[in-house]
mmCIF file with all atom_site columns, C-alpha atoms in Angstrom:
data_model
loop_
_atom_site.group_PDB
_atom_site.id
_atom_site.type_symbol
_atom_site.label_atom_id
_atom_site.label_alt_id
_atom_site.label_comp_id
_atom_site.label_asym_id
_atom_site.label_entity_id
_atom_site.label_seq_id
_atom_site.pdbx_PDB_ins_code
_atom_site.Cartn_x
_atom_site.Cartn_y
_atom_site.Cartn_z
_atom_site.occupancy
_atom_site.B_iso_or_equiv
_atom_site.pdbx_formal_charge
_atom_site.auth_seq_id
_atom_site.auth_comp_id
_atom_site.auth_asym_id
_atom_site.auth_atom_id
_atom_site.pdbx_PDB_model_num
ATOM 1  C CA . UNK A 1 1  ? -0.081  0.193  0.279  1.00 0.00 ? 1  UNK A CA 1
ATOM 2  C CA . UNK A 1 2  ? 1.104   3.349  -0.967 1.00 0.00 ? 2  UNK A CA 1
ATOM 3  C CA . UNK A 1 3  ? 2.172   5.777  1.801  1.00 0.00 ? 3  UNK A CA 1
ATOM 4  C CA . UNK A 1 4  ? 0.497   9.161  0.752  1.00 0.00 ? 4  UNK A CA 1
ATOM 5  C CA . UNK A 1 5  ? 1.605   12.723 2.130  1.00 0.00 ? 5  UNK A CA 1
ATOM 6  C CA . UNK A 1 6  ? -0.951  14.915 2.545  1.00 0.00 ? 6  UNK A CA 1
ATOM 7  C CA . UNK A 1 7  ? 0.148   18.711 3.349  1.00 0.00 ? 7  UNK A CA 1
ATOM 8  C CA . UNK A 1 8  ? -0.572  20.883 5.961  1.00 0.00 ? 8  UNK A CA 1
ATOM 9  C CA . UNK A 1 9  ? -3.098  22.549 4.200  1.00 0.00 ? 9  UNK A CA 1
ATOM 10 C CA . UNK A 1 10 ? -4.945  19.784 3.385  1.00 0.00 ? 10 UNK A CA 1
ATOM 11 C CA . UNK A 1 11 ? -4.805  18.246 6.788  1.00 0.00 ? 11 UNK A CA 1
ATOM 12 C CA . UNK A 1 12 ? -6.577  21.272 8.357  1.00 0.00 ? 12 UNK A CA 1
ATOM 13 C CA . UNK A 1 13 ? -8.797  21.574 5.908  1.00 0.00 ? 13 UNK A CA 1
ATOM 14 C CA . UNK A 1 14 ? -10.269 17.964 6.493  1.00 0.00 ? 14 UNK A CA 1
ATOM 15 C CA . UNK A 1 15 ? -10.222 18.909 10.542 1.00 0.00 ? 15 UNK A CA 1
ATOM 16 C CA . UNK A 1 16 ? -12.196 21.606 9.629  1.00 0.00 ? 16 UNK A CA 1
ATOM 17 C CA . UNK A 1 17 ? -14.681 19.753 7.908  1.00 0.00 ? 17 UNK A CA 1
ATOM 18 C CA . UNK A 1 18 ? -14.946 17.331 11.009 1.00 0.00 ? 18 UNK A CA 1
ATOM 19 C CA . UNK A 1 19 ? -15.681 20.509 13.074 1.00 0.00 ? 19 UNK A CA 1
ATOM 20 C CA . UNK A 1 20 ? -18.176 21.640 11.203 1.00 0.00 ? 20 UNK A CA 1
ATOM 21 C CA . UNK A 1 21 ? -19.456 18.615 10.135 1.00 0.00 ? 21 UNK A CA 1
ATOM 22 C CA . UNK A 1 22 ? -20.158 16.800 13.641 1.00 0.00 ? 22 UNK A CA 1
ATOM 23 C CA . UNK A 1 23 ? -23.162 17.760 14.549 1.00 0.00 ? 23 UNK A CA 1
ATOM 24 C CA . UNK A 1 24 ? -24.682 16.175 11.417 1.00 0.00 ? 24 UNK A CA 1
ATOM 25 C CA . UNK A 1 25 ? -23.676 12.754 13.266 1.00 0.00 ? 25 UNK A CA 1
ATOM 26 C CA . UNK A 1 26 ? -24.826 11.060 15.590 1.00 0.00 ? 26 UNK A CA 1
ATOM 27 C CA . UNK A 1 27 ? -20.957 10.350 17.322 1.00 0.00 ? 27 UNK A CA 1
ATOM 28 C CA . UNK A 1 28 ? -17.533 11.836 16.490 1.00 0.00 ? 28 UNK A CA 1
ATOM 29 C CA . UNK A 1 29 ? -16.136 8.208  14.952 1.00 0.00 ? 29 UNK A CA 1
ATOM 30 C CA . UNK A 1 30 ? -19.540 8.503  12.668 1.00 0.00 ? 30 UNK A CA 1
ATOM 31 C CA . UNK A 1 31 ? -18.747 11.712 11.184 1.00 0.00 ? 31 UNK A CA 1
ATOM 32 C CA . UNK A 1 32 ? -14.524 10.872 10.941 1.00 0.00 ? 32 UNK A CA 1
ATOM 33 C CA . UNK A 1 33 ? -15.869 7.425  9.312  1.00 0.00 ? 33 UNK A CA 1
ATOM 34 C CA . UNK A 1 34 ? -18.062 9.883  6.489  1.00 0.00 ? 34 UNK A CA 1
ATOM 35 C CA . UNK A 1 35 ? -16.053 12.612 5.895  1.00 0.00 ? 35 UNK A CA 1
ATOM 36 C CA . UNK A 1 36 ? -12.348 10.782 5.364  1.00 0.00 ? 36 UNK A CA 1
ATOM 37 C CA . UNK A 1 37 ? -13.116 8.977  1.950  1.00 0.00 ? 37 UNK A CA 1
ATOM 38 C CA . UNK A 1 38 ? -14.005 12.530 0.750  1.00 0.00 ? 38 UNK A CA 1
ATOM 39 C CA . UNK A 1 39 ? -10.640 13.320 1.608  1.00 0.00 ? 39 UNK A CA 1
ATOM 40 C CA . UNK A 1 40 ? -8.810  10.078 0.073  1.00 0.00 ? 40 UNK A CA 1
ATOM 41 C CA . UNK A 1 41 ? -7.759  9.124  3.697  1.00 0.00 ? 41 UNK A CA 1
ATOM 42 C CA . UNK A 1 42 ? -8.173  6.339  6.260  1.00 0.00 ? 42 UNK A CA 1
ATOM 43 C CA . UNK A 1 43 ? -10.798 7.508  9.348  1.00 0.00 ? 43 UNK A CA 1
ATOM 44 C CA . UNK A 1 44 ? -7.819  5.912  11.504 1.00 0.00 ? 44 UNK A CA 1
ATOM 45 C CA . UNK A 1 45 ? -5.744  9.393  9.418  1.00 0.00 ? 45 UNK A CA 1
ATOM 46 C CA . UNK A 1 46 ? -8.641  11.658 10.045 1.00 0.00 ? 46 UNK A CA 1
ATOM 47 C CA . UNK A 1 47 ? -8.701  10.675 13.505 1.00 0.00 ? 47 UNK A CA 1
ATOM 48 C CA . UNK A 1 48 ? -5.088  10.893 14.430 1.00 0.00 ? 48 UNK A CA 1
ATOM 49 C CA . UNK A 1 49 ? -4.647  14.443 12.852 1.00 0.00 ? 49 UNK A CA 1
ATOM 50 C CA . UNK A 1 50 ? -7.959  15.384 14.866 1.00 0.00 ? 50 UNK A CA 1
ATOM 51 C CA . UNK A 1 51 ? -6.492  13.951 18.120 1.00 0.00 ? 51 UNK A CA 1
ATOM 52 C CA . UNK A 1 52 ? -3.531  16.660 17.584 1.00 0.00 ? 52 UNK A CA 1
ATOM 53 C CA . UNK A 1 53 ? -5.847  19.607 16.385 1.00 0.00 ? 53 UNK A CA 1
ATOM 54 C CA . UNK A 1 54 ? -7.160  19.393 20.070 1.00 0.00 ? 54 UNK A CA 1
ATOM 55 C CA . UNK A 1 55 ? -4.173  18.628 21.799 1.00 0.00 ? 55 UNK A CA 1
ATOM 56 C CA . UNK A 1 56 ? -2.733  22.017 20.360 1.00 0.00 ? 56 UNK A CA 1
ATOM 57 C CA . UNK A 1 57 ? -5.802  23.706 21.555 1.00 0.00 ? 57 UNK A CA 1
ATOM 58 C CA . UNK A 1 58 ? -5.487  22.126 25.234 1.00 0.00 ? 58 UNK A CA 1
ATOM 59 C CA . UNK A 1 59 ? -1.872  21.895 26.071 1.00 0.00 ? 59 UNK A CA 1
ATOM 60 C CA . UNK A 1 60 ? -2.175  21.889 29.999 1.00 0.00 ? 60 UNK A CA 1
ATOM 61 C CA . UNK A 1 61 ? -4.223  18.982 29.185 1.00 0.00 ? 61 UNK A CA 1
ATOM 62 C CA . UNK A 1 62 ? -1.370  16.988 27.436 1.00 0.00 ? 62 UNK A CA 1
ATOM 63 C CA . UNK A 1 63 ? 1.165   18.667 29.898 1.00 0.00 ? 63 UNK A CA 1
ATOM 64 C CA . UNK A 1 64 ? -0.797  16.679 32.527 1.00 0.00 ? 64 UNK A CA 1
ATOM 65 C CA . UNK A 1 65 ? -1.092  13.924 31.064 1.00 0.00 ? 65 UNK A CA 1
ATOM 66 C CA . UNK A 1 66 ? 3.175   13.301 30.388 1.00 0.00 ? 66 UNK A CA 1
ATOM 67 C CA . UNK A 1 67 ? 3.672   14.655 34.093 1.00 0.00 ? 67 UNK A CA 1
ATOM 68 C CA . UNK A 1 68 ? 1.696   11.473 35.484 1.00 0.00 ? 68 UNK A CA 1
#
């Protein structure tokens, strides 16, 4: 399987699309699995991008976890 390299712009746009669309789905995972094929990535890839986005938004939480 060929590894695809996505630009930061595509990653950011994908995460923004997920955030905007979450309310239309019963769960976060449902939104991820619906949006990922539209972007051309796997749901797991989009989930990882979203988690990294959340970690950047709340660095204190990440620091607390790493201190444990």
